PDB file of C-alpha atoms in Angstrom:
ATOM      1  CA  SER A  76     -43.898  67.983 121.672  1.00 45.00           C
ATOM      2  CA  ASP A  77     -44.370  66.742 125.223  1.00 50.00           C
ATOM      3  CA  MET A  78     -41.087  65.521 126.764  1.00 52.00           C
ATOM      4  CA  THR A  79     -42.627  64.545 130.103  1.00 58.00           C
ATOM      5  CA  GLY A  80     -40.759  61.455 131.231  1.00 55.00           C
ATOM      6  CA  SER A  81     -39.482  60.611 127.777  1.00 55.00           C
ATOM      7  CA  THR A  82     -35.832  60.780 128.830  1.00 60.00           C
ATOM      8  CA  LEU A  83     -36.119  58.750 132.041  1.00 61.00           C
ATOM      9  CA  THR A  84     -34.119  55.533 131.923  1.00 69.00           C
ATOM     10  CA  GLY A  85     -34.814  54.221 135.419  1.00 75.00           C
ATOM     11  CA  ALA A  86     -35.121  55.170 139.045  1.00 79.00           C
ATOM     12  CA  ALA A  87     -33.036  58.078 140.292  1.00 87.00           C
ATOM     13  CA  LEU A  88     -29.766  57.155 142.022  1.00 92.00           C
ATOM     14  CA  GLU A  89     -30.244  59.788 144.740  1.00 94.00           C
ATOM     15  CA  GLY A  90     -33.137  61.693 146.256  1.00 96.00           C
ATOM     16  CA  THR A  91     -33.935  64.165 149.028  1.00 97.00           C
ATOM     17  CA  TRP A  92     -36.839  64.761 151.411  1.00 97.00           C
ATOM     18  CA  ARG A  93     -36.933  67.970 153.450  1.00 97.00           C
ATOM     19  CA  THR A  94     -39.259  69.502 156.017  1.00 97.00           C
ATOM     20  CA  THR A  95     -39.130  72.588 158.226  1.00 98.00           C
ATOM     21  CA  VAL A  96     -40.599  72.639 161.747  1.00 97.00           C
ATOM     22  CA  ASP A  97     -41.705  75.928 163.349  1.00 97.00           C
ATOM     23  CA  SER A  98     -41.392  76.001 167.147  1.00 97.00           C
ATOM     24  CA  ASN A  99     -43.244  79.344 167.293  1.00 97.00           C
ATOM     25  CA  LYS A 100     -40.554  80.496 169.732  1.00 97.00           C
ATOM     26  CA  ALA A 101     -37.396  82.488 168.990  1.00 97.00           C
ATOM     27  CA  GLY A 102     -34.256  80.710 170.167  1.00 97.00           C
ATOM     28  CA  ALA A 103     -36.023  77.391 170.733  1.00 98.00           C
ATOM     29  CA  LYS A 104     -33.745  74.617 171.961  1.00 98.00           C
ATOM     30  CA  TRP A 105     -33.700  71.543 169.749  1.00 98.00           C
ATOM     31  CA  GLY A 106     -32.106  68.378 171.021  1.00 96.00           C
ATOM     32  CA  LYS A 107     -33.069  65.014 169.580  1.00 95.00           C
ATOM     33  CA  VAL A 108     -33.967  63.330 166.318  1.00 95.00           C
ATOM     34  CA  ASN A 109     -35.123  59.702 166.093  1.00 94.00           C
ATOM     35  CA  TRP A 110     -35.794  57.711 162.962  1.00 94.00           C
ATOM     36  CA  THR A 111     -36.406  54.186 161.803  1.00 93.00           C
ATOM     37  CA  ALA A 112     -35.035  53.138 158.435  1.00 94.00           C
ATOM     38  CA  VAL A 113     -34.222  50.134 156.309  1.00 94.00           C
ATOM     39  CA  VAL A 114     -30.816  50.647 154.718  1.00 94.00           C
ATOM     40  CA  PRO A 115     -29.806  47.817 152.347  1.00 94.00           C
ATOM     41  CA  SER A 116     -26.109  47.018 152.078  1.00 93.00           C
ATOM     42  CA  GLY A 117     -24.329  49.579 149.921  1.00 93.00           C
ATOM     43  CA  SER A 118     -27.093  52.175 150.119  1.00 94.00           C
ATOM     44  CA  VAL A 119     -26.852  55.325 152.231  1.00 94.00           C
ATOM     45  CA  LEU A 120     -29.423  57.323 154.179  1.00 95.00           C
ATOM     46  CA  THR A 121     -28.209  60.599 155.691  1.00 95.00           C
ATOM     47  CA  VAL A 122     -30.218  62.725 158.140  1.00 96.00           C
ATOM     48  CA  SER A 123     -29.247  66.392 158.610  1.00 96.00           C
ATOM     49  CA  VAL A 124     -30.590  69.164 160.829  1.00 97.00           C
ATOM     50  CA  GLU A 125     -29.989  72.920 160.885  1.00 98.00           C
ATOM     51  CA  VAL A 126     -31.675  75.944 162.481  1.00 98.00           C
ATOM     52  CA  SER A 127     -32.815  79.423 161.540  1.00 98.00           C
ATOM     53  CA  GLU A 128     -34.629  82.358 163.086  1.00 98.00           C
ATOM     54  CA  ASP A 129     -35.943  83.695 159.763  1.00 98.00           C
ATOM     55  CA  LYS A 130     -36.084  80.690 157.341  1.00 97.00           C
ATOM     56  CA  THR A 131     -33.493  82.504 155.200  1.00 97.00           C
ATOM     57  CA  THR A 132     -30.173  82.096 157.004  1.00 97.00           C
ATOM     58  CA  TRP A 133     -29.447  78.547 158.232  1.00 98.00           C
ATOM     59  CA  SER A 134     -26.681  77.435 160.591  1.00 97.00           C
ATOM     60  CA  GLY A 135     -25.442  74.560 162.730  1.00 96.00           C
ATOM     61  CA  LEU A 136     -25.627  71.904 160.022  1.00 95.00           C
ATOM     62  CA  THR A 137     -25.264  68.499 161.687  1.00 94.00           C
ATOM     63  CA  SER A 138     -25.482  65.184 159.755  1.00 94.00           C
ATOM     64  CA  TRP A 139     -25.533  61.462 160.486  1.00 93.00           C
ATOM     65  CA  ASN A 140     -25.381  58.393 158.239  1.00 90.00           C
ATOM     66  CA  SER A 141     -28.030  55.894 159.187  1.00 84.00           C
ATOM     67  CA  ALA A 142     -27.640  52.238 159.997  1.00 72.00           C
ATOM     68  CA  ASP A 143     -30.506  49.762 159.820  1.00 65.00           C
ATOM     69  CA  GLY A 144     -33.122  50.004 162.515  1.00 70.00           C
ATOM     70  CA  LEU A 145     -33.810  52.718 165.058  1.00 74.00           C
ATOM     71  CA  ASN A 146     -31.411  55.639 165.140  1.00 88.00           C
ATOM     72  CA  GLU A 147     -31.433  58.241 167.903  1.00 90.00           C
ATOM     73  CA  ARG A 148     -29.148  61.245 167.819  1.00 93.00           C
ATOM     74  CA  THR A 149     -28.845  64.118 170.250  1.00 93.00           C
ATOM     75  CA  PHE A 150     -27.654  67.585 169.294  1.00 95.00           C
ATOM     76  CA  SER A 151     -27.816  71.099 170.661  1.00 96.00           C
ATOM     77  CA  LEU A 152     -29.082  73.796 168.302  1.00 97.00           C
ATOM     78  CA  ASN A 153     -31.111  76.929 169.041  1.00 98.00           C
ATOM     79  CA  GLY A 154     -33.445  78.642 166.594  1.00 98.00           C
ATOM     80  CA  ARG A 155     -37.129  79.122 165.884  1.00 98.00           C
ATOM     81  CA  TYR A 156     -37.070  76.849 162.834  1.00 98.00           C
ATOM     82  CA  LEU A 157     -35.498  73.418 162.479  1.00 98.00           C
ATOM     83  CA  ARG A 158     -34.937  72.106 158.961  1.00 98.00           C
ATOM     84  CA  VAL A 159     -34.559  68.342 158.587  1.00 97.00           C
ATOM     85  CA  THR A 160     -33.145  66.933 155.347  1.00 97.00           C
ATOM     86  CA  VAL A 161     -32.966  63.235 154.503  1.00 96.00           C
ATOM     87  CA  ASN A 162     -30.798  62.142 151.577  1.00 96.00           C
ATOM     88  CA  PHE A 163     -31.280  58.732 149.998  1.00 96.00           C
ATOM     89  CA  LYS A 164     -28.661  57.009 147.829  1.00 96.00           C
ATOM     90  CA  ARG A 165     -29.226  53.666 146.104  1.00 96.00           C
ATOM     91  CA  SER A 166     -26.720  50.832 146.287  1.00 95.00           C
ATOM     92  CA  LEU A 167     -24.876  49.745 143.128  1.00 94.00           C
ATOM     93  CA  ALA A 168     -27.407  46.900 142.931  1.00 94.00           C
ATOM     94  CA  GLY A 169     -30.210  49.502 142.816  1.00 94.00           C
ATOM     95  CA  GLU A 170     -31.598  48.953 146.312  1.00 95.00           C
ATOM     96  CA  SER A 171     -32.894  52.102 147.960  1.00 94.00           C
ATOM     97  CA  PRO A 172     -32.934  53.000 151.657  1.00 95.00           C
ATOM     98  CA  VAL A 173     -36.407  53.500 153.124  1.00 95.00           C
ATOM     99  CA  LEU A 174     -37.264  55.993 155.872  1.00 94.00           C
ATOM    100  CA  LEU A 175     -40.109  54.529 157.929  1.00 94.00           C
ATOM    101  CA  ASP A 176     -40.567  57.318 160.483  1.00 94.00           C
ATOM    102  CA  LEU A 177     -38.839  60.360 161.910  1.00 95.00           C
ATOM    103  CA  GLN A 178     -39.442  62.258 165.167  1.00 96.00           C
ATOM    104  CA  ILE A 179     -37.970  65.541 166.407  1.00 96.00           C
ATOM    105  CA  GLN A 180     -37.823  66.693 170.028  1.00 95.00           C
ATOM    106  CA  ARG A 181     -37.093  70.048 171.624  1.00 95.00           C
ATOM    107  CA  THR A 182     -35.285  70.304 174.943  1.00 90.00           C
ATOM    108  CA  PRO A 183     -36.700  72.200 177.934  1.00 81.00           C
TER     109      PRO A 183
END
């Protein structure tokens, strides 16, 4: 039998989006992440960054909980790759946060 979707009872309570950016330079300096989000009362959106030289070993995990609107955070991490993870958690009323955009900047 095909069980695809047959056990789903509603939208997931939590979810994750992740991307990895390659600077093409060993030891690249990363320094800023900006995002715009809508975060209904009781819901949570968390943005995390970490770095790696080989995409196997990650370090420097830094996280922020988002508030509504534009969020800009500075940090200081060095590594060729930067992994950005966004976690979404619905409110008890079922409202989900929405990530509208996200930008990453390296430092000179």
